[in-house]
Short mmCIF file of C-alpha atoms in Angstrom, two decimals:
data_model
loop_
_atom_site.label_atom_id
_atom_site.label_comp_id
_atom_site.label_asym_id
_atom_site.label_seq_id
_atom_site.Cartn_x
_atom_site.Cartn_y
_atom_site.Cartn_z
CA MET A 1 91.70 95.28 136.13
CA ASN A 2 92.53 98.99 135.99
CA ILE A 3 89.48 99.95 133.98
CA ILE A 4 87.30 97.96 136.38
CA PHE A 5 88.72 99.86 139.30
CA TYR A 6 88.17 103.25 137.69
CA LEU A 7 84.64 102.37 136.66
CA ALA A 8 83.71 101.01 140.08
CA ALA A 9 85.26 103.99 141.82
CA ALA A 10 83.35 106.38 139.57
CA VAL A 11 80.11 104.53 140.27
CA ALA A 12 80.82 104.64 144.01
CA ILE A 13 81.43 108.37 143.98
CA VAL A 14 78.42 109.20 141.82
CA ALA A 15 76.16 106.99 143.91
CA THR A 16 77.49 108.58 147.09
CA LEU A 17 76.85 112.04 145.64
CA LEU A 18 73.28 110.97 145.00
CA VAL A 19 73.02 109.66 148.58
CA VAL A 20 73.85 113.16 149.77
CA THR A 21 71.56 114.97 147.34
CA ARG A 22 68.44 112.79 147.24
CA LEU A 23 65.86 114.26 149.59
CA ASN A 24 63.79 111.12 149.91
CA ALA A 25 65.35 108.80 152.49
CA VAL A 26 64.45 105.63 150.61
CA HIS A 27 66.06 106.89 147.39
CA ALA A 28 69.17 107.85 149.34
CA LEU A 29 69.25 104.39 150.88
CA LEU A 30 69.05 102.69 147.50
CA TYR A 31 71.96 104.78 146.23
CA LEU A 32 73.85 103.93 149.41
CA ILE A 33 73.48 100.24 148.60
CA VAL A 34 74.80 100.91 145.08
CA SER A 35 77.75 102.77 146.58
CA LEU A 36 78.57 99.91 148.97
CA LEU A 37 78.41 97.37 146.15
CA ALA A 38 80.73 99.52 144.05
CA VAL A 39 83.19 99.72 146.93
CA ALA A 40 82.99 95.93 147.21
CA VAL A 41 84.05 95.74 143.55
CA VAL A 42 86.94 98.07 144.34
CA PHE A 43 88.00 95.75 147.16
CA TYR A 44 87.91 92.85 144.78
CA THR A 45 90.05 94.58 142.19
CA LEU A 46 92.51 95.43 144.96
CA GLY A 47 92.90 91.73 145.68
CA ALA A 48 90.86 91.40 148.87
CA PRO A 49 88.00 89.04 147.96
CA PHE A 50 87.24 88.23 151.61
CA VAL A 51 86.68 91.87 152.47
CA ALA A 52 84.60 92.30 149.32
CA ALA A 53 82.38 89.39 150.36
CA LEU A 54 82.01 90.82 153.87
CA GLU A 55 81.10 94.17 152.39
CA VAL A 56 78.30 92.66 150.32
CA ILE A 57 76.99 90.32 153.00
CA ILE A 58 77.17 92.52 156.08
CA TYR A 59 77.01 96.08 154.76
CA ALA A 60 74.87 95.85 151.66
CA GLY A 61 72.89 92.96 153.09
CA ALA A 62 72.35 93.07 156.83
CA ILE A 63 72.90 96.70 157.79
CA MET A 64 70.94 98.06 154.85
CA VAL A 65 68.00 95.77 155.62
CA LEU A 66 68.02 97.28 159.10
CA PHE A 67 67.84 100.76 157.57
CA VAL A 68 65.02 99.73 155.25
CA PHE A 69 63.00 98.39 158.17
CA VAL A 70 63.49 101.51 160.24
CA ILE A 71 62.51 103.80 157.35
CA MET A 72 59.44 101.63 156.86
CA MET A 73 58.49 101.92 160.52
CA LEU A 74 59.01 105.68 160.60
CA ASN A 75 56.55 106.17 157.75
CA LEU A 76 58.07 109.46 156.58
CA GLY A 77 55.75 111.51 154.41
CA PRO A 78 56.27 114.19 151.75
CA GLN A 79 56.57 116.79 154.50
CA ALA A 80 59.93 115.28 155.53
CA THR A 81 61.15 115.75 151.96
CA GLU A 82 60.09 119.41 152.11
CA THR A 83 62.15 119.95 155.26
CA GLU A 84 65.26 118.69 153.51
CA ARG A 85 64.64 120.90 150.50
CA GLY A 86 65.34 124.02 152.53
CA TRP A 87 68.93 122.88 152.89
CA ALA A 88 69.58 122.59 149.16
CA GLU A 89 69.72 126.36 148.48
CA PRO A 90 72.76 127.19 146.29
CA GLU A 91 73.80 130.28 148.23
CA LEU A 92 74.09 128.21 151.37
CA TRP A 93 76.43 125.86 149.57
CA PHE A 94 78.66 128.12 147.56
CA GLY A 95 81.07 129.48 150.18
CA PRO A 96 81.82 126.26 152.06
CA ALA A 97 82.00 124.32 148.80
CA LEU A 98 84.53 126.76 147.35
CA LEU A 99 86.74 126.61 150.45
CA CYS A 100 86.58 122.84 150.63
CA GLY A 101 87.36 122.71 146.91
CA VAL A 102 90.59 124.60 147.53
CA LEU A 103 91.51 122.14 150.27
CA LEU A 104 90.65 119.23 148.03
CA GLY A 105 92.89 120.64 145.29
CA GLU A 106 95.76 120.84 147.75
CA VAL A 107 95.23 117.27 148.85
CA ILE A 108 95.11 116.05 145.25
CA TYR A 109 98.34 117.90 144.50
CA LEU A 110 100.05 116.40 147.53
CA ILE A 111 99.04 112.80 146.99
CA LEU A 112 99.88 112.86 143.29
CA ARG A 113 103.46 113.67 144.25
CA MET A 114 103.61 110.79 146.73
CA PRO A 115 105.84 107.84 145.76
CA THR A 116 103.83 104.77 144.86
CA GLY A 117 104.19 101.56 146.78
CA THR A 118 105.60 98.22 145.84
CA THR A 119 103.66 95.40 144.26
CA LEU A 120 102.55 92.51 146.28
CA ALA A 121 102.55 88.91 147.18
CA ARG A 122 99.35 86.94 146.94
CA VAL A 123 98.03 87.33 150.49
CA GLY A 124 94.44 87.94 151.38
CA THR A 125 92.53 84.85 150.37
CA PRO A 126 89.66 84.03 152.72
CA GLU A 127 91.60 81.06 154.06
CA GLN A 128 94.61 83.12 155.06
CA VAL A 129 92.43 85.79 156.66
CA GLY A 130 90.54 83.13 158.59
CA VAL A 131 93.74 81.52 159.86
CA ALA A 132 95.03 84.93 160.92
CA LEU A 133 91.75 85.76 162.66
CA TYR A 134 91.79 82.65 164.80
CA GLY A 135 95.53 82.78 165.37
CA PRO A 136 97.31 86.03 166.24
CA TYR A 137 94.13 88.13 166.16
CA LEU A 138 91.96 85.98 168.41
CA LEU A 139 91.67 88.80 170.93
CA GLY A 140 90.31 91.07 168.22
CA VAL A 141 87.66 88.52 167.31
CA GLU A 142 86.66 88.22 170.96
CA LEU A 143 86.46 92.01 171.28
CA ALA A 144 84.31 92.17 168.15
CA SER A 145 81.96 89.56 169.54
CA LEU A 146 81.71 91.44 172.84
CA LEU A 147 80.98 94.64 170.94
CA LEU A 148 78.25 92.93 168.94
CA LEU A 149 76.74 91.53 172.13
CA ALA A 150 76.78 94.98 173.73
CA GLY A 151 75.17 96.42 170.59
CA LEU A 152 72.51 93.73 170.65
CA VAL A 153 71.64 94.30 174.30
CA GLY A 154 71.71 98.08 173.87
CA ALA A 155 69.48 98.02 170.80
CA TYR A 156 67.03 95.70 172.53
CA HIS A 157 66.92 97.87 175.63
CA LEU A 158 66.43 101.07 173.63
CA GLY A 159 63.83 99.58 171.36
CA ARG A 160 61.75 98.11 174.15
CA ARG A 161 58.53 99.97 174.85
CA ALA A 162 58.34 101.17 178.44
CA PRO A 163 55.43 99.53 180.29
CA HIS A 164 53.76 102.79 181.32
CA GLU A 165 53.95 104.27 177.85
CA GLU A 166 50.74 104.17 175.85
CA PRO A 167 51.13 102.71 172.34
CA GLY A 168 51.82 105.23 169.58
CA GLY A 169 52.12 108.10 172.03
CA GLY A 170 54.20 111.15 171.17
CA VAL A 171 54.90 114.39 172.99
CA MET B 1 98.19 98.57 138.71
CA VAL B 2 96.16 101.58 139.76
CA PRO B 3 98.26 104.32 141.37
CA PHE B 4 97.91 104.41 145.13
CA ALA B 5 96.96 108.06 144.98
CA TRP B 6 93.78 107.36 143.04
CA ILE B 7 92.53 104.91 145.62
CA ILE B 8 93.24 107.34 148.41
CA LEU B 9 91.49 110.04 146.40
CA VAL B 10 88.38 107.87 146.06
CA SER B 11 88.54 107.14 149.77
CA ILE B 12 88.84 110.85 150.60
CA LEU B 13 85.90 111.73 148.38
CA LEU B 14 83.72 109.03 149.91
CA PHE B 15 84.66 110.14 153.42
CA ALA B 16 83.97 113.79 152.60
CA LEU B 17 80.61 112.98 151.07
CA GLY B 18 79.74 110.94 154.15
CA ALA B 19 80.69 113.85 156.39
CA ILE B 20 78.58 116.19 154.24
CA ALA B 21 75.63 113.84 154.56
CA LEU B 22 76.11 113.65 158.32
CA ILE B 23 76.26 117.42 158.71
CA THR B 24 73.64 118.63 156.26
CA ARG B 25 70.89 116.03 156.31
CA ARG B 26 68.12 116.81 158.74
CA ASN B 27 66.66 113.33 158.60
CA ALA B 28 68.25 111.29 161.38
CA VAL B 29 68.31 108.12 159.29
CA ALA B 30 70.12 109.92 156.46
CA ALA B 31 72.65 111.31 158.94
CA LEU B 32 73.33 107.77 160.12
CA MET B 33 73.87 106.78 156.49
CA GLY B 34 76.60 109.42 156.41
CA VAL B 35 78.34 107.72 159.33
CA GLU B 36 78.20 104.42 157.47
CA LEU B 37 79.74 106.05 154.41
CA MET B 38 82.60 107.43 156.48
CA LEU B 39 83.33 104.04 158.05
CA ASN B 40 83.26 102.51 154.60
CA ALA B 41 85.80 105.05 153.33
CA ALA B 42 88.05 104.12 156.24
CA ASN B 43 87.77 100.48 155.14
CA LEU B 44 88.86 101.41 151.64
CA ASN B 45 91.86 103.20 153.12
CA PHE B 46 92.84 100.13 155.15
CA VAL B 47 92.66 97.83 152.14
CA ALA B 48 94.60 100.23 149.91
CA ALA B 49 97.37 100.62 152.48
CA TRP B 50 97.54 96.84 152.94
CA ARG B 51 97.74 96.21 149.23
CA TYR B 52 100.43 98.76 148.40
CA TYR B 53 102.59 98.97 151.47
CA TYR B 54 102.12 95.90 153.70
CA PRO B 55 101.04 93.08 151.39
CA ASP B 56 102.60 90.44 153.64
CA HIS B 57 100.61 91.36 156.74
CA LEU B 58 96.94 90.74 157.25
CA ASP B 59 96.48 93.47 159.87
CA ALA B 60 94.42 95.61 157.51
CA GLN B 61 91.91 92.91 156.72
CA VAL B 62 91.42 92.20 160.41
CA ALA B 63 91.00 95.94 160.98
CA VAL B 64 88.38 96.03 158.23
CA LEU B 65 86.54 93.21 159.96
CA LEU B 66 86.55 95.18 163.21
CA VAL B 67 85.35 98.33 161.46
CA ILE B 68 82.48 96.41 159.87
CA THR B 69 81.60 95.03 163.31
CA ILE B 70 81.61 98.54 164.73
CA ALA B 71 79.43 99.73 161.85
CA ALA B 72 76.92 96.97 162.50
CA ALA B 73 76.74 97.65 166.24
CA GLU B 74 76.55 101.41 165.63
CA ALA B 75 73.75 101.00 163.09
CA ALA B 76 71.75 98.80 165.45
CA VAL B 77 72.07 101.14 168.45
CA GLY B 78 71.67 104.28 166.33
CA LEU B 79 68.52 103.04 164.65
CA ALA B 80 67.09 102.00 168.02
CA ILE B 81 67.75 105.53 169.28
CA ILE B 82 66.07 106.97 166.17
CA LEU B 83 63.01 104.79 166.75
CA ASN B 84 62.92 106.03 170.34
CA LEU B 85 63.16 109.64 169.16
CA TYR B 86 60.29 109.06 166.75
CA ARG B 87 58.23 107.53 169.53
CA ARG B 88 58.83 110.51 171.78
CA PHE B 89 58.75 113.44 169.36
CA GLY B 90 56.76 112.09 166.44
CA THR B 91 59.49 113.17 164.02
CA VAL B 92 63.07 112.30 163.08
CA ASP B 93 63.88 115.85 161.96
CA LEU B 94 67.07 116.64 163.86
CA ASP B 95 66.23 120.37 163.89
CA GLN B 96 63.05 119.77 165.82
CA ILE B 97 64.59 117.51 168.42
CA ARG B 98 66.10 119.92 170.90
CA LEU B 99 65.50 118.50 174.34
CA MET B 100 67.43 115.67 175.87
CA ARG B 101 64.52 114.81 178.13
CA GLY B 102 61.35 113.89 176.33
#
């Protein structure tokens, strides 16, 4: 199980690096899906299969399809890629990257000295999570559903074309 | 068993990369991807803490469910805003979008 975790974590980090560095939005999106799938594997190795399934179904499935559709509708050309290229200059990156590297080294040093936790009981099957969701956490489920409803209404309202606006018009 | 520190390290790296994407990308869609990455790193943190420190409580898994809900709602509203920006300005380059009123 350990080697699976390390491999999946490495894949997640590399894929996420590529999300940041790919200039083309579609390429970045594909790497983002890889990264989310790798994190789902990490969840599974940690003993949370329900969360792993949610990650694949909702994140890598539904949300990413939304992104794909929007990128398709935006119809970004090569000129958008050129705009991003200006931000990849090494001299722009060196100073901040060095400083953040120092901070990262400190964080690594600190957490490696942290005492590790205890091992676990077998909790976290989908059944147990479901029982918990509709028992003590019912309010949370209701709040989540309200939030989703608000998101739905908001997205519909924002995406609606105003009646006076001519189709395809820009400023 | 993987040391707790490694999982937290992965989570930190993912969060930092998401923040970098959010700050440096000029494409609005890519910036939104950065937000998704950061939320995902928070999820990883929740699950790791549950597994190593509170294995008898399911709080973390419920929290992950809420975070995923927030991510879905945020993606829907954010992408609708981006479509609106594109309709008004003809671009999703965040450097060229400077006015709140179209």
